[in-house]
XYZ file of C-alpha atoms in Angstrom:
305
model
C -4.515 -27.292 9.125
C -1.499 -29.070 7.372
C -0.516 -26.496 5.219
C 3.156 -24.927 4.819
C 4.276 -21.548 6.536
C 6.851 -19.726 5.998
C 8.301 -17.172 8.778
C 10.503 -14.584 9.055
C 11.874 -14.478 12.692
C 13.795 -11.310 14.026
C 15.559 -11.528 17.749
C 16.936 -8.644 19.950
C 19.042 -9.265 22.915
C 17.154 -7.178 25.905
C 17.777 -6.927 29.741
C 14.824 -8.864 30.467
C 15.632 -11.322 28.232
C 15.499 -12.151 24.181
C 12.966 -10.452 22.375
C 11.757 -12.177 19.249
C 8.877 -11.086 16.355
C 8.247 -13.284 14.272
C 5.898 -13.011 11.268
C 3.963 -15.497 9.241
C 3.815 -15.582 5.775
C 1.229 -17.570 4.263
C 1.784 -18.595 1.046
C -1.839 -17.754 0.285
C -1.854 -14.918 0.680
C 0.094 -14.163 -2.302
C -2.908 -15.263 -4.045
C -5.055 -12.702 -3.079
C -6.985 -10.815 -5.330
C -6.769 -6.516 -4.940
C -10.824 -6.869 -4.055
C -10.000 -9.638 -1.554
C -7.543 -6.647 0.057
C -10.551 -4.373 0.923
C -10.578 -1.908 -2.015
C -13.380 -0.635 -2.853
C -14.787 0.154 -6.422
C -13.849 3.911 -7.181
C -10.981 3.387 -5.332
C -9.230 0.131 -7.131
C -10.626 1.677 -10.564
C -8.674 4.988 -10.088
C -5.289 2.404 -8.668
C -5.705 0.286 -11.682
C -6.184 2.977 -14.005
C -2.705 3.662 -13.354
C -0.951 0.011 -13.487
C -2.718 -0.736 -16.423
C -0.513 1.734 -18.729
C 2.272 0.311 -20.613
C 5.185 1.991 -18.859
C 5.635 4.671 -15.856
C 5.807 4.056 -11.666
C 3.523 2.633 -9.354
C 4.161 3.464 -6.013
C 3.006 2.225 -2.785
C 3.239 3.910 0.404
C 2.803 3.246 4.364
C 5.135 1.985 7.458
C 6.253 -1.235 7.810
C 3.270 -3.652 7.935
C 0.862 -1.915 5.936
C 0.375 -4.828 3.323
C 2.827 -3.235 0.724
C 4.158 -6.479 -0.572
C 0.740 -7.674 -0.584
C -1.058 -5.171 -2.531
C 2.366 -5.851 -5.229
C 2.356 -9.700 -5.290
C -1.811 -8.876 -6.182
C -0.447 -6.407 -9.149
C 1.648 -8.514 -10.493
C -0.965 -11.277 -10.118
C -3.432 -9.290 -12.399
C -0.396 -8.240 -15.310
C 0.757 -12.209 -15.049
C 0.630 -12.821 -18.366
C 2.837 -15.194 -20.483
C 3.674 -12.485 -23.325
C 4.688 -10.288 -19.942
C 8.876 -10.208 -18.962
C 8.465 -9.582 -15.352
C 11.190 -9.093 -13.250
C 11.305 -8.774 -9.610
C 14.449 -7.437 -7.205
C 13.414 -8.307 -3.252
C 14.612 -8.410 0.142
C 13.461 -10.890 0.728
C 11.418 -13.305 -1.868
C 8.440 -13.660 0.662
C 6.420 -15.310 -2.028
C 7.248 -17.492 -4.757
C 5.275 -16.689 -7.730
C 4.385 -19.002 -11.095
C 5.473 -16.889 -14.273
C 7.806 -14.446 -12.697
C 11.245 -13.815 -12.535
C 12.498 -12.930 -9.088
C 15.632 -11.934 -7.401
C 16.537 -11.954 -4.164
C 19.273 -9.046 -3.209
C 22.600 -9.944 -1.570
C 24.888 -6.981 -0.438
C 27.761 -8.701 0.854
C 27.964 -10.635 -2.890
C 27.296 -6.677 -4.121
C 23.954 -7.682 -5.469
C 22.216 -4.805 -4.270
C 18.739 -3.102 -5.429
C 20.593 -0.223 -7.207
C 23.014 -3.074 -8.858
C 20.550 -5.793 -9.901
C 18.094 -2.795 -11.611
C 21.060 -2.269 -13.762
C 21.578 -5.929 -14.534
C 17.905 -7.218 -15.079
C 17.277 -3.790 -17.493
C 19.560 -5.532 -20.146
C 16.562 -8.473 -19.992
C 14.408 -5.969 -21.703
C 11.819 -6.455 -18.584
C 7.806 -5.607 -19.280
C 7.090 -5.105 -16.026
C 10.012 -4.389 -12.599
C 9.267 -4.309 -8.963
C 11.626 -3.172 -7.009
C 11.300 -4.257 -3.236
C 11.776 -1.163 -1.802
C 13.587 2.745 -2.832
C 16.018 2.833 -0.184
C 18.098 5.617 -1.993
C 19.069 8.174 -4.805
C 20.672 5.690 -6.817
C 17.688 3.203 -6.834
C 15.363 6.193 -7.354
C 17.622 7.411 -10.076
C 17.551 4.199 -11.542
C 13.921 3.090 -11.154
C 12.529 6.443 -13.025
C 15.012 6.065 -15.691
C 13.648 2.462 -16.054
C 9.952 4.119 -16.275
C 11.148 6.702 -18.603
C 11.855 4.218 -20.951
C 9.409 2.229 -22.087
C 8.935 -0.313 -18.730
C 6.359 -0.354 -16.436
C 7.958 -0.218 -12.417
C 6.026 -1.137 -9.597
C 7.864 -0.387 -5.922
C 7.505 0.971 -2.231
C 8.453 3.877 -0.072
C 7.584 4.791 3.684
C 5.777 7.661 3.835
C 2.494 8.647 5.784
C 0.606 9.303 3.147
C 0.094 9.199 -0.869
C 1.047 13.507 -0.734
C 3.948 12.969 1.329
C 5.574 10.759 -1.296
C 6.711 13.082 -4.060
C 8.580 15.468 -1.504
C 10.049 12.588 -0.408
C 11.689 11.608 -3.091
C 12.684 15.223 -3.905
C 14.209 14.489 -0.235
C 16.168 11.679 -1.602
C 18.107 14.158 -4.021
C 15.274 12.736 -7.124
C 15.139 16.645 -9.164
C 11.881 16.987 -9.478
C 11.127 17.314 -13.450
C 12.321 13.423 -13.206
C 9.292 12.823 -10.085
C 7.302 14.732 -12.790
C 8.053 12.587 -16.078
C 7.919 9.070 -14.684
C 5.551 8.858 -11.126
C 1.839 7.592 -11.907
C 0.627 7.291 -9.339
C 1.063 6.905 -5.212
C -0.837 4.095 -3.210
C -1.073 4.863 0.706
C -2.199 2.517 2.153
C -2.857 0.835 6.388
C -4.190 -2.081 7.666
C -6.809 -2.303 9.500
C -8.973 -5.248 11.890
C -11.924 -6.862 10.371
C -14.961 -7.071 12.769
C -15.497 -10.747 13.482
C -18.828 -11.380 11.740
C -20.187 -14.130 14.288
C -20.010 -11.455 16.979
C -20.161 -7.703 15.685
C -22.947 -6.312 17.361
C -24.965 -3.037 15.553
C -25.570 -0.019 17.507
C -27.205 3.150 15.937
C -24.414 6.106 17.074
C -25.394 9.233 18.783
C -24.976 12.661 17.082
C -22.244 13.492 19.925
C -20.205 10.278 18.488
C -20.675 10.883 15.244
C -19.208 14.306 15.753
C -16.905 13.905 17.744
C -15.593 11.338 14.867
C -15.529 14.537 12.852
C -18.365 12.281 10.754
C -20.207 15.341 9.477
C -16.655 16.927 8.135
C -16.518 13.965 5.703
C -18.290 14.219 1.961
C -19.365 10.215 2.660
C -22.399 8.695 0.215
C -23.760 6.442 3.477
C -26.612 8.415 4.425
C -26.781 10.711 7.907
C -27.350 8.473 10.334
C -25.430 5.073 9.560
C -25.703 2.151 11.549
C -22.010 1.151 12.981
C -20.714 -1.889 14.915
C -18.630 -2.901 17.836
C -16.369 -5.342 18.513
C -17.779 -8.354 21.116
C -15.932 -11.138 21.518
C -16.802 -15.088 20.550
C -14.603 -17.882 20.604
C -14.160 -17.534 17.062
C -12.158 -14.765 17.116
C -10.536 -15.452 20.591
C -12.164 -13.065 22.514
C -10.882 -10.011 20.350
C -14.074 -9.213 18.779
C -11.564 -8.905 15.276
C -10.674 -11.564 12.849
C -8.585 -11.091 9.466
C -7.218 -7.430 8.615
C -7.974 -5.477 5.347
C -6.216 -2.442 4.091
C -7.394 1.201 3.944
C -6.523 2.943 0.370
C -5.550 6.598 -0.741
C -4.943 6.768 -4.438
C -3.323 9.738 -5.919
C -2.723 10.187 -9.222
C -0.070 12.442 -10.395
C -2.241 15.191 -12.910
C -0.796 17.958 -14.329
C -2.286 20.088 -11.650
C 0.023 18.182 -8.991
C 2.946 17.833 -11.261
C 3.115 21.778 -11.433
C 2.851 21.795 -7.471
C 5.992 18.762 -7.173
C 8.406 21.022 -9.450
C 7.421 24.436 -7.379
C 8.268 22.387 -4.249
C 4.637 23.271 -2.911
C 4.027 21.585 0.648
C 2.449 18.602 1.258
C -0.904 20.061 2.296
C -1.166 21.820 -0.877
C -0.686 18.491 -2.945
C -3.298 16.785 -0.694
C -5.897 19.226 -1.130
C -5.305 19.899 -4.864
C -5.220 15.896 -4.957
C -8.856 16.076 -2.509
C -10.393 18.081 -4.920
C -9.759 15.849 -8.019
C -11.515 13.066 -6.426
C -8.712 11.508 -4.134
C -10.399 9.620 -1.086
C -8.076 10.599 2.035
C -6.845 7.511 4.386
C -9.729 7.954 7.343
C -12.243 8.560 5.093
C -11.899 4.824 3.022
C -11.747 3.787 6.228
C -14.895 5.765 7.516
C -16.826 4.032 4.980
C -15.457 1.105 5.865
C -16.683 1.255 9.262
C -20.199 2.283 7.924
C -20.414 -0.644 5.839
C -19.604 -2.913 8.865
C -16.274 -4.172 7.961
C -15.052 -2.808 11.291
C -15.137 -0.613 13.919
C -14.789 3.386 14.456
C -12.254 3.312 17.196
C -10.075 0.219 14.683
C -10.233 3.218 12.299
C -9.135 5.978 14.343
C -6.410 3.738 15.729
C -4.846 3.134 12.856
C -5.435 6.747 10.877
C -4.703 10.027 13.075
């Protein structure tokens, strides 16, 4: 199509031979706007809610591959504003943005995360991302950043948005400091879009719908929703998918869940305390997903045990 592509390539020596992933990045893609990602509307007004204050941490959750950097570049896309200081540390730069500042880390010159969030904090920054919390120090640092007076947006692997605060208590983070500065978590997956020349609609049997634990969900899409399958076109090159979206759990830190972070509660506590305050779980954005035809049950159960 004539446009430029940028990839990341990655080789490991095997027996059978050299293996090699390589992974495109479209330069387009850092264009793309949070709806454009797949949120929905309760679920990007409760996320944006949160990046919208002034100062504090945004943090965004999943394995590698979930659309992390994505969902950033589209946050910092939204607070792009020319009275804004933003200021971005990254491992890589996968995207090249108009407006922003951005720094690309180099251990063996000693530019690391931990290092350069020290540096760019004396460039009285609006707005940080930081690439990734790989450790304490970068934790320590990040929350300090948030605890005065800058907004910091940044990643961590974890399986879900309740898994996220332990983990940082993990790290060595104490957790009246998780407390004072964490906003809110972002889990988030990706997830195959149902080609839309091919999807076919099927009306579901009760015995499908519960063995997809359907009637254990509290989901507004009446009882017997119409779902769809994946076919198969030349489109889509015979997959029956084309084009991925991402699957959102939003959880913001109340004072109900701050009280359960400093007792050190377990992560099923925090997710149902978080449940009951309106938090939409990973399967079940992705549930309604699948009821609204965006893809298929089995894409969702794939991706989300």
């Amino acid at each position: 199509g004539g446009k430029p592509i940028d990839l990341r390539v990655a080789t490991l020596p095997t027996v059978h031979g050299e293996k090699v992933v390589m992974r495109i990045l479209d330069k387009n893609q850092a264009l793309l706007s949070l709806q454009d990602q797949g949120f929905l509307p309760d679920t990007l007004e409760r996320y944006e809610r949160s990046f919208r204050k002034p100062y504090g941490t945004v943090l965004v959750t999943g394995p590698t591959g979930s659309g992390k950097s994505t969902t950033l570049y589209a946050t910092l896309n939204v607070l792009n504003e020319v009275q804004r200081n933003i200021i971005t540390i990254e491992d890589p730069v996968e995207y090249r943005l108009a407006g922003i500042n951005q720094i690309q880390v180099n251990p063996k010159a000693g530019l690391t995360f931990a290092s350069a969030l020290r540096s760019i904090l004396r460039a009285d920054p609006d707005v940080l991302l930081v690439g990734e919390i790989r450790d304490r120090e970068t934790a320590i640092i990040g929350i300090e950043a948030a605890l005065t007076g800058h907004l910091v947006l940044t990643t961590l692997h974890t399986n879900d948005a309740a898994s996220t605060p332990m983990r940082l208590l993990e790290m060595g983070v104490e957790p009246f400091l998780v407390t004072s500065a964490l906003d809110v978590v972002l889990a988030q997956r990706l997830a195959r879009r149902l080609c839309d020349r091919c999807k076919e609609p099927y009306q579901p049997s009760e015995e499908e719908l519960l063995s997809a634990r359907w009637a254990m969900e509290t989901i507004d899409i009446g009882d017997w929703p119409t779902l769809h399958r994946a076919v198969g076109c030349s489109a889509c090159g015979r997959t029956g998918y084309r084009g991925r979206f991402a699957l959102h759990e939003v959880m913001p830190i109340s004072e109900e869940i701050e009280r359960l972070i400093i007792e050190r509660r377990s992560v099923e506590d925090l997710a149902k305390v978080a449940q009951m305050e309106g938090m939409i779980p990973l399967r079940q954005d992705g549930l309604r997903k699948a009821a609204m035809g965006m893809t298929s049950i089995e894409e969702i159960f794939r991706v989300v045990t």
